[in-house]
Short mmCIF file of C-alpha atoms and ligand atoms in Angstrom, two decimals:
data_model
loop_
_atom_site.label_atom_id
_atom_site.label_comp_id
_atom_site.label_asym_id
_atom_site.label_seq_id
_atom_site.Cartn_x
_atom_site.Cartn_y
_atom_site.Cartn_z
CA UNK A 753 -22.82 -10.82 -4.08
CA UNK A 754 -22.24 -9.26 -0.85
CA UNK A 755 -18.99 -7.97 -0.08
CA UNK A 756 -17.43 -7.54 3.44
CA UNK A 757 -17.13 -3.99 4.65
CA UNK A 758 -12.99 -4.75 4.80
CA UNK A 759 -12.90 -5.08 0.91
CA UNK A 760 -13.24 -1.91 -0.85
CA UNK A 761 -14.67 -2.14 -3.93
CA UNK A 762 -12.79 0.54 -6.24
CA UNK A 763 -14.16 1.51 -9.46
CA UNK A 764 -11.70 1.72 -12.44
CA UNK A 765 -11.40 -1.96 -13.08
CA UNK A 766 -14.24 -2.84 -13.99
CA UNK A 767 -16.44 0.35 -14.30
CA UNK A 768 -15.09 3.43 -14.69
CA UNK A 769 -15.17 6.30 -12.22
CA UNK A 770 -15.46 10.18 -12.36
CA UNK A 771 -11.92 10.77 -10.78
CA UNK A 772 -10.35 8.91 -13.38
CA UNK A 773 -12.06 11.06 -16.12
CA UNK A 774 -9.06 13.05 -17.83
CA UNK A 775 -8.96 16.60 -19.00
CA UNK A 776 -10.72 17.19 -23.04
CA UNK A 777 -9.27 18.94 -25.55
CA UNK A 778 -5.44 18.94 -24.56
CA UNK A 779 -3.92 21.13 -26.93
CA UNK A 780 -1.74 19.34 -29.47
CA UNK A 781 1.47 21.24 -28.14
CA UNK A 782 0.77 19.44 -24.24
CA UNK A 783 0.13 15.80 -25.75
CA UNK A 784 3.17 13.67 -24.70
CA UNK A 785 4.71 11.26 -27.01
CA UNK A 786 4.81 8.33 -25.44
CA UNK A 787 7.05 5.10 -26.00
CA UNK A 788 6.46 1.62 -24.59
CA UNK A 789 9.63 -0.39 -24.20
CA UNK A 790 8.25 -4.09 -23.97
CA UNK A 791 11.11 -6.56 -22.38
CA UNK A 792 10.69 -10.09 -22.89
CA UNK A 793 10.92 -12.79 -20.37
CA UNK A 794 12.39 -10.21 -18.27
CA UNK A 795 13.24 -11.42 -14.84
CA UNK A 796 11.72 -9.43 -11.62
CA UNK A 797 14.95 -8.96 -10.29
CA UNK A 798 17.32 -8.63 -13.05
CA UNK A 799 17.73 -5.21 -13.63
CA UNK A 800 20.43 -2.98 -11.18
CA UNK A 801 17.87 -0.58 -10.67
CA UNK A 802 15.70 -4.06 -8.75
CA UNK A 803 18.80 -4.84 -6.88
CA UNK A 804 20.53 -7.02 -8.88
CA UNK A 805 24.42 -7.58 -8.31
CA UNK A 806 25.12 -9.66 -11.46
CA UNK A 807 22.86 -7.88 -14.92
CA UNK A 808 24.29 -4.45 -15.95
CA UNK A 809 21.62 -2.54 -17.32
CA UNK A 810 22.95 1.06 -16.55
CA UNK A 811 20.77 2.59 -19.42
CA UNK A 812 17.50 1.04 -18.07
CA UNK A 813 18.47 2.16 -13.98
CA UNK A 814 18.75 5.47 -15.17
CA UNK A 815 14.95 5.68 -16.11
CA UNK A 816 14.25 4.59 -12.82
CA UNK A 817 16.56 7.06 -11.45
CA UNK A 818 15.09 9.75 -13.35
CA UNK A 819 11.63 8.31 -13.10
CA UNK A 820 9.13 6.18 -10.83
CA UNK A 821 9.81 2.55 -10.72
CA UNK A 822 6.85 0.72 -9.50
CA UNK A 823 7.26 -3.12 -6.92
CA UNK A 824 4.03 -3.89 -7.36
CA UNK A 825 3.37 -3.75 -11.35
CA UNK A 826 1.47 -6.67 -12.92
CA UNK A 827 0.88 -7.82 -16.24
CA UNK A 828 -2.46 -9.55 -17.31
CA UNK A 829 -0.46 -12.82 -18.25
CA UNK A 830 2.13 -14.94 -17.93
CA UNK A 831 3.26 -15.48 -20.91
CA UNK A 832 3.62 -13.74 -24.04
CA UNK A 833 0.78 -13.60 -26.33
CA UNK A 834 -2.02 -12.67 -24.19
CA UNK A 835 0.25 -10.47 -22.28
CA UNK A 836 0.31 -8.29 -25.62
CA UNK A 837 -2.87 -8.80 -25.89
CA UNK A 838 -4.01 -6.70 -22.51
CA UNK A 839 -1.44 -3.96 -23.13
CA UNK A 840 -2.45 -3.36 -26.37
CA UNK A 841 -5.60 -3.30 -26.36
CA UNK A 842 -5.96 -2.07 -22.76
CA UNK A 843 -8.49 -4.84 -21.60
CA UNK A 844 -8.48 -8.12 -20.66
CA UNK A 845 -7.73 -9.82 -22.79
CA UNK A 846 -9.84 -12.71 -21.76
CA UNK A 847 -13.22 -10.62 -22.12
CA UNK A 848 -12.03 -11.53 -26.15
CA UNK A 849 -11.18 -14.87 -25.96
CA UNK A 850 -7.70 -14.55 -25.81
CA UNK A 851 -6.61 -16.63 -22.62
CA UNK A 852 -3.99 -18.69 -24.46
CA UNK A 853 -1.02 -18.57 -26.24
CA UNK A 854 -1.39 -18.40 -30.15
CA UNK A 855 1.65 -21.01 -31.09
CA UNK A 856 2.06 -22.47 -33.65
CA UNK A 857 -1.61 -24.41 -34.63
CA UNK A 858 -3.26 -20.66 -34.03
CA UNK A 859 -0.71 -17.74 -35.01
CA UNK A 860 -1.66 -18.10 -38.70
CA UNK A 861 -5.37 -18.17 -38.27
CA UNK A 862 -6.37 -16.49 -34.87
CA UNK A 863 -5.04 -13.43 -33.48
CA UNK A 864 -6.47 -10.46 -31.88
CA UNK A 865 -9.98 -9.86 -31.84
CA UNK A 866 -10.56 -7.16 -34.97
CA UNK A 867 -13.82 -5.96 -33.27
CA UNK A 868 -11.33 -4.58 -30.27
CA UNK A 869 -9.51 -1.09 -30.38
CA UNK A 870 -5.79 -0.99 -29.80
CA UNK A 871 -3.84 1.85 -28.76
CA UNK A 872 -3.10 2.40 -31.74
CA UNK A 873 -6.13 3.03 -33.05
CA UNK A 874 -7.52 4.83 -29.98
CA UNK A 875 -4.32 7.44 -30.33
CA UNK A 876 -4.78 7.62 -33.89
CA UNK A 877 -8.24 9.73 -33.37
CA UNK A 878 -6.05 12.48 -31.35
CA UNK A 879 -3.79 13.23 -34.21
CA UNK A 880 -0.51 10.70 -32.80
CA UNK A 881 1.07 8.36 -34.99
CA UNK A 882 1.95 4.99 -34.11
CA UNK A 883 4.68 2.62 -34.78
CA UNK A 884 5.57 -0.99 -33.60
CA UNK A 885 9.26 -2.50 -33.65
CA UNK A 886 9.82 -6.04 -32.83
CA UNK A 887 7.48 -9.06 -31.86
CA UNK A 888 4.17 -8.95 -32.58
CA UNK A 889 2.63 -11.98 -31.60
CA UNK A 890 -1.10 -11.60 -31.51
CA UNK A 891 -1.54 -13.16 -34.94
CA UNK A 892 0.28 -13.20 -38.21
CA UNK A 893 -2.27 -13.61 -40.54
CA UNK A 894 -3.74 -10.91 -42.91
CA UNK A 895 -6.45 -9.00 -40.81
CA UNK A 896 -4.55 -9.07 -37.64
CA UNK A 897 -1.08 -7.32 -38.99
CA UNK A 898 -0.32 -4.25 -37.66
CA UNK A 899 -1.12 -2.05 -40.42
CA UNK A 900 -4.61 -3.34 -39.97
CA UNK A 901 -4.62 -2.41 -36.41
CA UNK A 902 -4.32 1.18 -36.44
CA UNK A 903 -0.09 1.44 -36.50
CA UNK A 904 0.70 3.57 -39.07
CA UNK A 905 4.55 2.12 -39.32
CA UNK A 906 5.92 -1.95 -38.55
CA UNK A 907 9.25 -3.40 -38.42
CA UNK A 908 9.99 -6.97 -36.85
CA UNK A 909 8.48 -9.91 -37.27
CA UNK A 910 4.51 -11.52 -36.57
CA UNK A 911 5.50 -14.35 -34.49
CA UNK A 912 6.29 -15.28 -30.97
CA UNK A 913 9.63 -15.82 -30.96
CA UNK A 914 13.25 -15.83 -32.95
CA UNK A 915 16.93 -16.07 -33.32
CA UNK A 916 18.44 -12.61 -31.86
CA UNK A 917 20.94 -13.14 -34.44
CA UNK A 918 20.52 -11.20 -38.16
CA UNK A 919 18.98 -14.49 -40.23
CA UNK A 920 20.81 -15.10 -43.48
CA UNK A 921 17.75 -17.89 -44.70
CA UNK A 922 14.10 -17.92 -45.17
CA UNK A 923 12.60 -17.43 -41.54
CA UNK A 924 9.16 -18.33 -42.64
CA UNK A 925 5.58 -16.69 -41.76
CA UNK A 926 6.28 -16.20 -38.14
CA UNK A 927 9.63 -15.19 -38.22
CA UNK A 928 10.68 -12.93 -41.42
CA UNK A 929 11.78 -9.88 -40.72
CA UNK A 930 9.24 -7.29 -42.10
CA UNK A 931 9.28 -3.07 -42.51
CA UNK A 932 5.66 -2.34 -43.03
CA UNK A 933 4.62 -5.14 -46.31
CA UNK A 934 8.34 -5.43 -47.54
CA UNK A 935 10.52 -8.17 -46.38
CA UNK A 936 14.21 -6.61 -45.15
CA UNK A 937 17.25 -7.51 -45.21
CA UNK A 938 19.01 -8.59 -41.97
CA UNK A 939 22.12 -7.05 -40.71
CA UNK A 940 21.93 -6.53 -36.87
CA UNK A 941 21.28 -8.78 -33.68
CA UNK A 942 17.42 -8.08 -32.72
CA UNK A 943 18.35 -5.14 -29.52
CA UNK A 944 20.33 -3.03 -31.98
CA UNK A 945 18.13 -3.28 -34.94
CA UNK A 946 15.09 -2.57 -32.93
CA UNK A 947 16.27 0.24 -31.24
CA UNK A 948 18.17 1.61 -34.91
CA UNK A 949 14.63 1.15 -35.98
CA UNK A 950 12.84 3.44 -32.58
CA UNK A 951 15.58 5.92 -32.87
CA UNK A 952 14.82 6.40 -36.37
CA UNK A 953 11.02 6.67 -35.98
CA UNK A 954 11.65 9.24 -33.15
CA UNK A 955 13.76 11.16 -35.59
CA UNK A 956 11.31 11.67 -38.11
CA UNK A 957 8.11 12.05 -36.09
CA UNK A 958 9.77 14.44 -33.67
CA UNK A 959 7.66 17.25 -34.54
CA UNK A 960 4.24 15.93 -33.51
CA UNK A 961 2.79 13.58 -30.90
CA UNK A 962 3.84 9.86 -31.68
CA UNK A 963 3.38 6.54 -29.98
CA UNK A 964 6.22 3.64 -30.21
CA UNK A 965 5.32 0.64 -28.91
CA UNK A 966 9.47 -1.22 -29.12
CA UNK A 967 8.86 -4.96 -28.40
CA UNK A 968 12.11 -6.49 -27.96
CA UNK A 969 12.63 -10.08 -28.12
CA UNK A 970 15.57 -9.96 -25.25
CA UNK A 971 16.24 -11.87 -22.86
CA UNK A 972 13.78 -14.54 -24.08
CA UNK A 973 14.92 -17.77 -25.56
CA UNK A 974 17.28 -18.67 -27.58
CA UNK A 975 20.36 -18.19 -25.66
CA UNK A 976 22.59 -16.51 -27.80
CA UNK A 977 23.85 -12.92 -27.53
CA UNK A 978 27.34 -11.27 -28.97
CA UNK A 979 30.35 -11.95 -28.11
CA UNK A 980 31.12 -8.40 -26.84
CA UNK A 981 27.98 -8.70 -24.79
CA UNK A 982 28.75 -11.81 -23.25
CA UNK A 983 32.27 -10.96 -22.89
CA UNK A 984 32.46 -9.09 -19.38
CA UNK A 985 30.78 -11.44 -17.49
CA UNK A 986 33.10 -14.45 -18.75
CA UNK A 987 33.63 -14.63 -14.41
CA UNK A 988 30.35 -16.63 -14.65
CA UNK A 989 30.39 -20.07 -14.41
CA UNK A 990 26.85 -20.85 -15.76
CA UNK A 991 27.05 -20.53 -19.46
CA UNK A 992 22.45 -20.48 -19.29
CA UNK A 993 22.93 -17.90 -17.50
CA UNK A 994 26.15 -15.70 -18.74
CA UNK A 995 24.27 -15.66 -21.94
CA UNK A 996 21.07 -14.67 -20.24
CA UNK A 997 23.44 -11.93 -18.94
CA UNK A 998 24.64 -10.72 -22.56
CA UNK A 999 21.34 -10.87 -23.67
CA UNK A 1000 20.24 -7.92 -20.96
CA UNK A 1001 23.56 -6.09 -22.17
CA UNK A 1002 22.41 -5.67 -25.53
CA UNK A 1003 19.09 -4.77 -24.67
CA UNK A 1004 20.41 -2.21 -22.34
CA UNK A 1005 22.83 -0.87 -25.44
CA UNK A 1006 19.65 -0.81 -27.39
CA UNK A 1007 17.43 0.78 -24.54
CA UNK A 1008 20.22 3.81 -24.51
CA UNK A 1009 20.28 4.04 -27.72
CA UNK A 1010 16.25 5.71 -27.56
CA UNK A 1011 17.11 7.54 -24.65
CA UNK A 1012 20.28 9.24 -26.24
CA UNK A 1013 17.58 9.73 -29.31
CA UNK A 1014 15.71 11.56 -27.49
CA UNK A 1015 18.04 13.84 -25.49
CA UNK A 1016 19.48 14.56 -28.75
CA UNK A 1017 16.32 15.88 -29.92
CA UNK A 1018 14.86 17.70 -26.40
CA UNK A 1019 12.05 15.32 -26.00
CA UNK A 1020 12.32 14.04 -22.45
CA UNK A 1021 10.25 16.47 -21.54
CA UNK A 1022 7.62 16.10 -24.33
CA UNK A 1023 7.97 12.11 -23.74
CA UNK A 1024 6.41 9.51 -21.18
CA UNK A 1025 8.77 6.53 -21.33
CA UNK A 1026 7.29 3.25 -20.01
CA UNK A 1027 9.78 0.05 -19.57
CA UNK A 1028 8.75 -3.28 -18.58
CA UNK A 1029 8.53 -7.03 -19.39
CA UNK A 1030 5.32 -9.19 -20.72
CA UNK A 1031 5.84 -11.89 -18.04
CA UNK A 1032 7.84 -13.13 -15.41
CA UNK A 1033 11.44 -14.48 -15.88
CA UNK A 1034 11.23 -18.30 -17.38
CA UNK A 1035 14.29 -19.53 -15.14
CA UNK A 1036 14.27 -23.31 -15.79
CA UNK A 1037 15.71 -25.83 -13.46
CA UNK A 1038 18.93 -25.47 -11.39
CA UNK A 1039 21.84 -26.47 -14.47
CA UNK A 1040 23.76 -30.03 -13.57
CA UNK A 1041 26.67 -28.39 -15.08
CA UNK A 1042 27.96 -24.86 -15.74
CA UNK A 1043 28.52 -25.96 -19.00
CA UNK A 1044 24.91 -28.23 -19.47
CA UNK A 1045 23.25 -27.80 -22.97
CA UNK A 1046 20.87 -24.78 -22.75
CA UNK A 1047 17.21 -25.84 -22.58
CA UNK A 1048 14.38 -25.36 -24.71
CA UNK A 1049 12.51 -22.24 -23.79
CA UNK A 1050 14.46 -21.43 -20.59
CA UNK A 1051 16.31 -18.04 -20.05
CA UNK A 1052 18.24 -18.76 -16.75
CA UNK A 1053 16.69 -15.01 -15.10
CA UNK A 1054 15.50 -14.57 -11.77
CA UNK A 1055 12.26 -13.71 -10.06
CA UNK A 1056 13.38 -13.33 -6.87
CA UNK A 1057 12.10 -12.33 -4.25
CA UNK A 1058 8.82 -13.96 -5.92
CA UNK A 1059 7.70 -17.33 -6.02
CA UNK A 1060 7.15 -18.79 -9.64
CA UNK A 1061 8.21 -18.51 -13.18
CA UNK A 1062 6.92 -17.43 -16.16
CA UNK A 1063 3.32 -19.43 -17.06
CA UNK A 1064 2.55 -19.47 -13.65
CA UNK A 1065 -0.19 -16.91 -11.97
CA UNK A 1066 1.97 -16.64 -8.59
CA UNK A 1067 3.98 -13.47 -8.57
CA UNK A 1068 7.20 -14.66 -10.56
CA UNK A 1069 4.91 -15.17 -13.80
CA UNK A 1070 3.24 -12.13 -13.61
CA UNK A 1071 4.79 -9.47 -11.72
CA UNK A 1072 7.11 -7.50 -13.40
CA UNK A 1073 9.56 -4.21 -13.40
CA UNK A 1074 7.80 -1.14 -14.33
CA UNK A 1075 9.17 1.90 -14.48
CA UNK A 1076 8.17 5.12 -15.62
CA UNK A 1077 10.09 8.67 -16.89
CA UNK A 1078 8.62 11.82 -18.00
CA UNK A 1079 11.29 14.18 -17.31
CA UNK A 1080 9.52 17.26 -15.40
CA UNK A 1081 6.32 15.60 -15.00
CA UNK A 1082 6.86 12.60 -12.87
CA UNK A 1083 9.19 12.99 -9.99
CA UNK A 1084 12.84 11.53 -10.09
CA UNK A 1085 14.02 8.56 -8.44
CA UNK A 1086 10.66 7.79 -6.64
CA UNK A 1087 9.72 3.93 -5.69
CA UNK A 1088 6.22 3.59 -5.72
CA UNK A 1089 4.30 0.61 -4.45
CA UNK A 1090 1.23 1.22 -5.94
CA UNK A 1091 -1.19 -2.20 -7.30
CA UNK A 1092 -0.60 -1.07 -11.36
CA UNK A 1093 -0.85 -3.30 -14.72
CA UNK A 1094 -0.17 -3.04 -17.85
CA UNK A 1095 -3.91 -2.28 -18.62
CA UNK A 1096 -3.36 1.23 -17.32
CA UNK A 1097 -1.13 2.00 -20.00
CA UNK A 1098 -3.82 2.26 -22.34
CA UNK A 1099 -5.95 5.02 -20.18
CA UNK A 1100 -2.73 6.47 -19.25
CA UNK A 1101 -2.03 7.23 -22.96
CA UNK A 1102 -5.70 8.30 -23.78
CA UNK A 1103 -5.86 10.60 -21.00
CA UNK A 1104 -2.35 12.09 -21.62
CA UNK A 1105 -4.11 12.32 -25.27
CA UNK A 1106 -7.34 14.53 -23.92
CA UNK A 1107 -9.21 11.68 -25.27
CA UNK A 1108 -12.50 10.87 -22.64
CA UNK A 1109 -12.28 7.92 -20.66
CA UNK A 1110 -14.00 5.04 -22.37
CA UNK A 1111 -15.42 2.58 -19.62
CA UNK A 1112 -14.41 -0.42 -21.52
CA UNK A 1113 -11.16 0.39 -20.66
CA UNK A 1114 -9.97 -1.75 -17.59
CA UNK A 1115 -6.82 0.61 -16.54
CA UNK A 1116 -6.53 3.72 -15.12
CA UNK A 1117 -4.38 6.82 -15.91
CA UNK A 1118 -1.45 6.38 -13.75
CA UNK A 1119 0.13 9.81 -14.26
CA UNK A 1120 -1.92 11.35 -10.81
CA UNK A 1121 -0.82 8.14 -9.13
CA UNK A 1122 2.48 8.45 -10.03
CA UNK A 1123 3.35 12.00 -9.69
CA UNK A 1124 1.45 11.69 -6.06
CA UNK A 1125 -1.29 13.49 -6.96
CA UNK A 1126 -3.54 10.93 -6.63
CA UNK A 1127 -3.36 7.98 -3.81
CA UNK A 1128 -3.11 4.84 -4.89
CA UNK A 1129 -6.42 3.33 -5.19
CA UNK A 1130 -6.94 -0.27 -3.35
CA UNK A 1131 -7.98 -2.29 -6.58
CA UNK A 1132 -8.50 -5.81 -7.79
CA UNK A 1133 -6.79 -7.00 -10.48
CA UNK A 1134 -7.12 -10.68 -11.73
CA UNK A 1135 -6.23 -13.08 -13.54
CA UNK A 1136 -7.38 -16.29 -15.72
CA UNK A 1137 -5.33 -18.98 -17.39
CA UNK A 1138 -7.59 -21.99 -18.44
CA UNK A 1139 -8.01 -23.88 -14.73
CA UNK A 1140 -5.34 -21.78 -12.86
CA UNK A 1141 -6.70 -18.59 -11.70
CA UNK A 1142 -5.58 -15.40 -9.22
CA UNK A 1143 -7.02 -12.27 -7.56
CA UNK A 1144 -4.63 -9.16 -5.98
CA UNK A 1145 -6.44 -7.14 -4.17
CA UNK A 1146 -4.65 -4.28 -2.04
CA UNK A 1147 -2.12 -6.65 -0.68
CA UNK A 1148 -3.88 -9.64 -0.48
CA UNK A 1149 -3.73 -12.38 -3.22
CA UNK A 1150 -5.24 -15.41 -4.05
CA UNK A 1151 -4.35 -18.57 -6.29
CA UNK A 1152 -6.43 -21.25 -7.58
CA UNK A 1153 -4.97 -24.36 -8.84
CA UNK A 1154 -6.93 -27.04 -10.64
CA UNK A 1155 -4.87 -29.60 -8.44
CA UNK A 1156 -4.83 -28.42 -4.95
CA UNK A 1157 -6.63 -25.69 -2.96
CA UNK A 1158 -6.74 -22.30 -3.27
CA UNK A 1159 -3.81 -20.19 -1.35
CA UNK A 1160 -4.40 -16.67 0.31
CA UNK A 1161 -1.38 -14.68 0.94
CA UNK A 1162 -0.40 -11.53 2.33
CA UNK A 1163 2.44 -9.74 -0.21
CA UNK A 1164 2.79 -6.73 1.94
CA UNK A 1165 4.28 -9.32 4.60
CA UNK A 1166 4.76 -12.58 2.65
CA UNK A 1167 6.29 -11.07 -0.75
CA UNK A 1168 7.15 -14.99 -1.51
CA UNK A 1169 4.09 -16.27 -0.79
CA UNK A 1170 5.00 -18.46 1.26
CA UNK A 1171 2.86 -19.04 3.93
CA UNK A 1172 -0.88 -19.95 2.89
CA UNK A 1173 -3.30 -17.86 5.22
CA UNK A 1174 -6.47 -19.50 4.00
CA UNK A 1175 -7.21 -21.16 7.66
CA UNK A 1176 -6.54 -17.83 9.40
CA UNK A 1177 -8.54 -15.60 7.34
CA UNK A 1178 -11.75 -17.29 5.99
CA UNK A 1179 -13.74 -14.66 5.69
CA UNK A 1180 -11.08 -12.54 3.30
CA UNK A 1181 -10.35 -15.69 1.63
CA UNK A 1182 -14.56 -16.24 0.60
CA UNK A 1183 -14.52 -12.27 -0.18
CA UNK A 1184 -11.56 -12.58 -2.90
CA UNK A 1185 -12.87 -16.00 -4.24
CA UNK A 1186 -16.08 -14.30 -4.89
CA UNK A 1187 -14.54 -11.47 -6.74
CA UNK A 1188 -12.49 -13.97 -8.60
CA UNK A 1189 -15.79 -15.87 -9.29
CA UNK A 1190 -17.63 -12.68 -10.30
CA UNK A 1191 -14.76 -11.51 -12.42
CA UNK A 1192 -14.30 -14.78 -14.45
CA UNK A 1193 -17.91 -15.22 -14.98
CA UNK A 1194 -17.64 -11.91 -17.09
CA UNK A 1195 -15.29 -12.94 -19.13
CA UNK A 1196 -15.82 -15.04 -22.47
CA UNK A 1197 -14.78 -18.57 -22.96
CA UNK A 1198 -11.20 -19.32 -24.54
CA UNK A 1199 -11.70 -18.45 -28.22
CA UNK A 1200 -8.87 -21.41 -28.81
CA UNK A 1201 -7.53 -24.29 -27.07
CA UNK A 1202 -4.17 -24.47 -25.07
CA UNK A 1203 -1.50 -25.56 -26.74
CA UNK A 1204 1.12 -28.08 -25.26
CA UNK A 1205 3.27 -25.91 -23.34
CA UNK A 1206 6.51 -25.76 -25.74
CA UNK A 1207 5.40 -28.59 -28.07
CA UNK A 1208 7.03 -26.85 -31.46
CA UNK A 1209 10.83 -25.49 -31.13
CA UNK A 1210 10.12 -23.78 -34.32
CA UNK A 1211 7.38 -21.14 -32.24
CA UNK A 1212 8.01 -20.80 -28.70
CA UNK A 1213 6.00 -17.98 -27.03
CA1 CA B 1392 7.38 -13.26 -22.88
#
């Protein structure tokens, strides 16, 4: 395939490179901990720290105020269970099969590929020790449970989605309420039990390098959230979305709760503290009333500026706040626009580890990026969902649709993408397809059907 001299082909993505190669042997003393705070359904602009008027999340702006927060972060899906897929395993997730949704025909029988390493596993071989809290998602049978997949500690539940309120009946296979093998007892909305649960890992692995992937089930579906929560924003008229509101309250309660965890035991400086959300904000159609029965599935955030929702490749399904803290490593209140996904958290957290780069990694360490040591490298990043399709490459993007032509837009200049450039720029737009082309014809065949968008209430993911 010959590539024009305009697109710069830069390793990382798809081979590996000697400037991403990180430092061996890191003494056990300079290995980070390092916590992943998963949002779900999270809106790209409903955070105050991405401009929002309306959410208070003062918790989560404060990581961006004491961190880098990233525009131009990606996930490797739209939606949730192949999302969590690529971030945990650090690779997409479609060179495995996984392109779709589990729900409910697949969740008890398919999950994530056992032949692939997670994090979890890869961290476990430099002495950390791992621990998941929340929604799980990429399978709920036996030999894909978290246990199995090098975590050494699980609390939450195996399937896609749940009530945020503490259930007082049976919940079933995808939605009982596990710690470890042992069913528990439920007490506390999903935000504060989740983050009870983080605080108290980070309390008694405190001493030696941990990893806590927290997957919160906020704001996704269903649309209920406490009362106190919902309470201060009772000045908005859209119930969809005043819950949607409460729902980001709690989380931001819950998010504080780590961070005051971990002042109160000096690790912000021993800690790398990722937050973000496994897709774009599932916004639904404008409500006839304020008061209009909430709808299946829909969370009433925003993606704006973007154009799209959640299960969609343009930006609204798959771009996604990012931000970073690592108090004296990475610089305070920095915006960085650097092309990122949530691949690179994996070879972030091996090189923080002094473990070598493994070229079957698709990420890249984003600390020297982050902390400005590095530039940004231009980089593709892609993206496959049965006959939809995208590339991003520096700022350029480009959709496929199965039922109209392909769009090229400009981000840097177009963030909506808005305006198709495809007649002005045919050259560009040939170059991307054929990375696109190349990209997808490396990648393995859907290892199971889609499912009917949102065909089961009982397991919406
Ligand atoms: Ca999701």
């Amino acid at each position: 395939m010959k590539i024009p001299s305009f697109i710069k082909v830069i390793p990382g993505l798809l081979m590996t490179s000697a400037c991403f190669v990180p430092s061996f042997a890191r003494a056990a003393e300079e290995r980070p901990n390092i916590i992943v705070l998963f949002a779900d359904d999270l809106g790209y602009a409903d955070l105050g720290c991405q401009g929002s008027q309306e959410v208070k999340t003062p918790r989560i702006d404060s990581l961006a105020a004491e961190g880098v927060r990233c525009t131009d972060a990606y996930v490797t899906a739209p939606m949730c269970s192949p999302s969590r897929a690529g971030i945990l395993t650090g690779r997409y997730q479609q060179r495995f099969g996984y392109e779709f949704n589990l729900g409910v025909t697949h969740t008890m029988s398919k999950g994530l590929d056992p032949a692939e390493k997670t994090i979890a596993d890869r961290l476990k071989t430099a002495g950390y020790t791992s621990g998941v809290i929340g929604k799980w998602d990429v399978g709920a049978s036996a030999p894909y449970h978290p246990l199995e997949r090098g975590f050494d500690e699980f609390y939450g539940f195996l399937g896609g989605s749940r009530q945020h309120k503490p259930a007082t009946a049976d919940m079933g296979p995808f939605n009982t309420m596990w710690r470890n093998r042992e069913k528990v007892e439920e007490t506390e909305w999903s935000s504060d039990i989740y983050s009870i649960e983080a605080s108290d890992f980070i309390t008694r692995h405190k001493d030696k390098p941990f990893f806590l992937y927290v997957s919160y089930t906020a704001p996704h579906w269903p649309m209920e959230a406490k009362d106190e929560d919902i309470a201060p924003f009772a000045h908005i008229q859209d119930k969809h979305r005043r819950t949607l509101l409460g729902l980001m309250a709690g989380l931001d309660r819950g998010v504080g709760r780590v961070l005051d965890t971990l002042k109160e035991h000096k690790l912000d400086e021993k800690t790398l503290v990722i937050f973000l959300s496994d897709n774009g904000g599932a916004t639904g159609p404008q409500r006839p009333s304020p008061d209009a029965p909430f709808q299946y599935g829909i969370n009433a955030s925003y993606n704006t500026p973007l154009r799209g929702v959640k299960g969609q490749l343009h930006d609204g399904g798959v771009r996604v706040p990012f931000i970073a803290r690592w108090s004296g490593k990475l610089p305070a209140g920095r915006v960085s626009a650097a092309v990122i996904s949530a691949l690179d958290i994996t070879a972030t957290a091996t090189a923080l580890a002094g473990l070598p780069h493994d070229p079957a990694l698709d990420g890249i360490p984003l600390v020297p990026i982050l902390d400005g040591s590095q530039p940004a490298p231009e980089r593709s990043l892609f993206w496959r969902v049965g006959g939809t399709s995208a590339i991003r490459h520096g700022a350029w993007k480009l959709v496929t649709q199965p039922d109209k032509p392909a769009e090229l837009f400009h981000l840097a200049e177009d963030i909506g993408e808005s305006r198709d450039l495809r007649e002005q720029e045919p050259a560009r737009f040939k170059a991307l397809r054929d990375l696109l082309i190349q990209w997808s014809s490396e990648m393995s065949k859907p290892a199971w059907p889609a499912e009917a968008p949102m065909r089961n209430p009982s397991q919406p993911n």
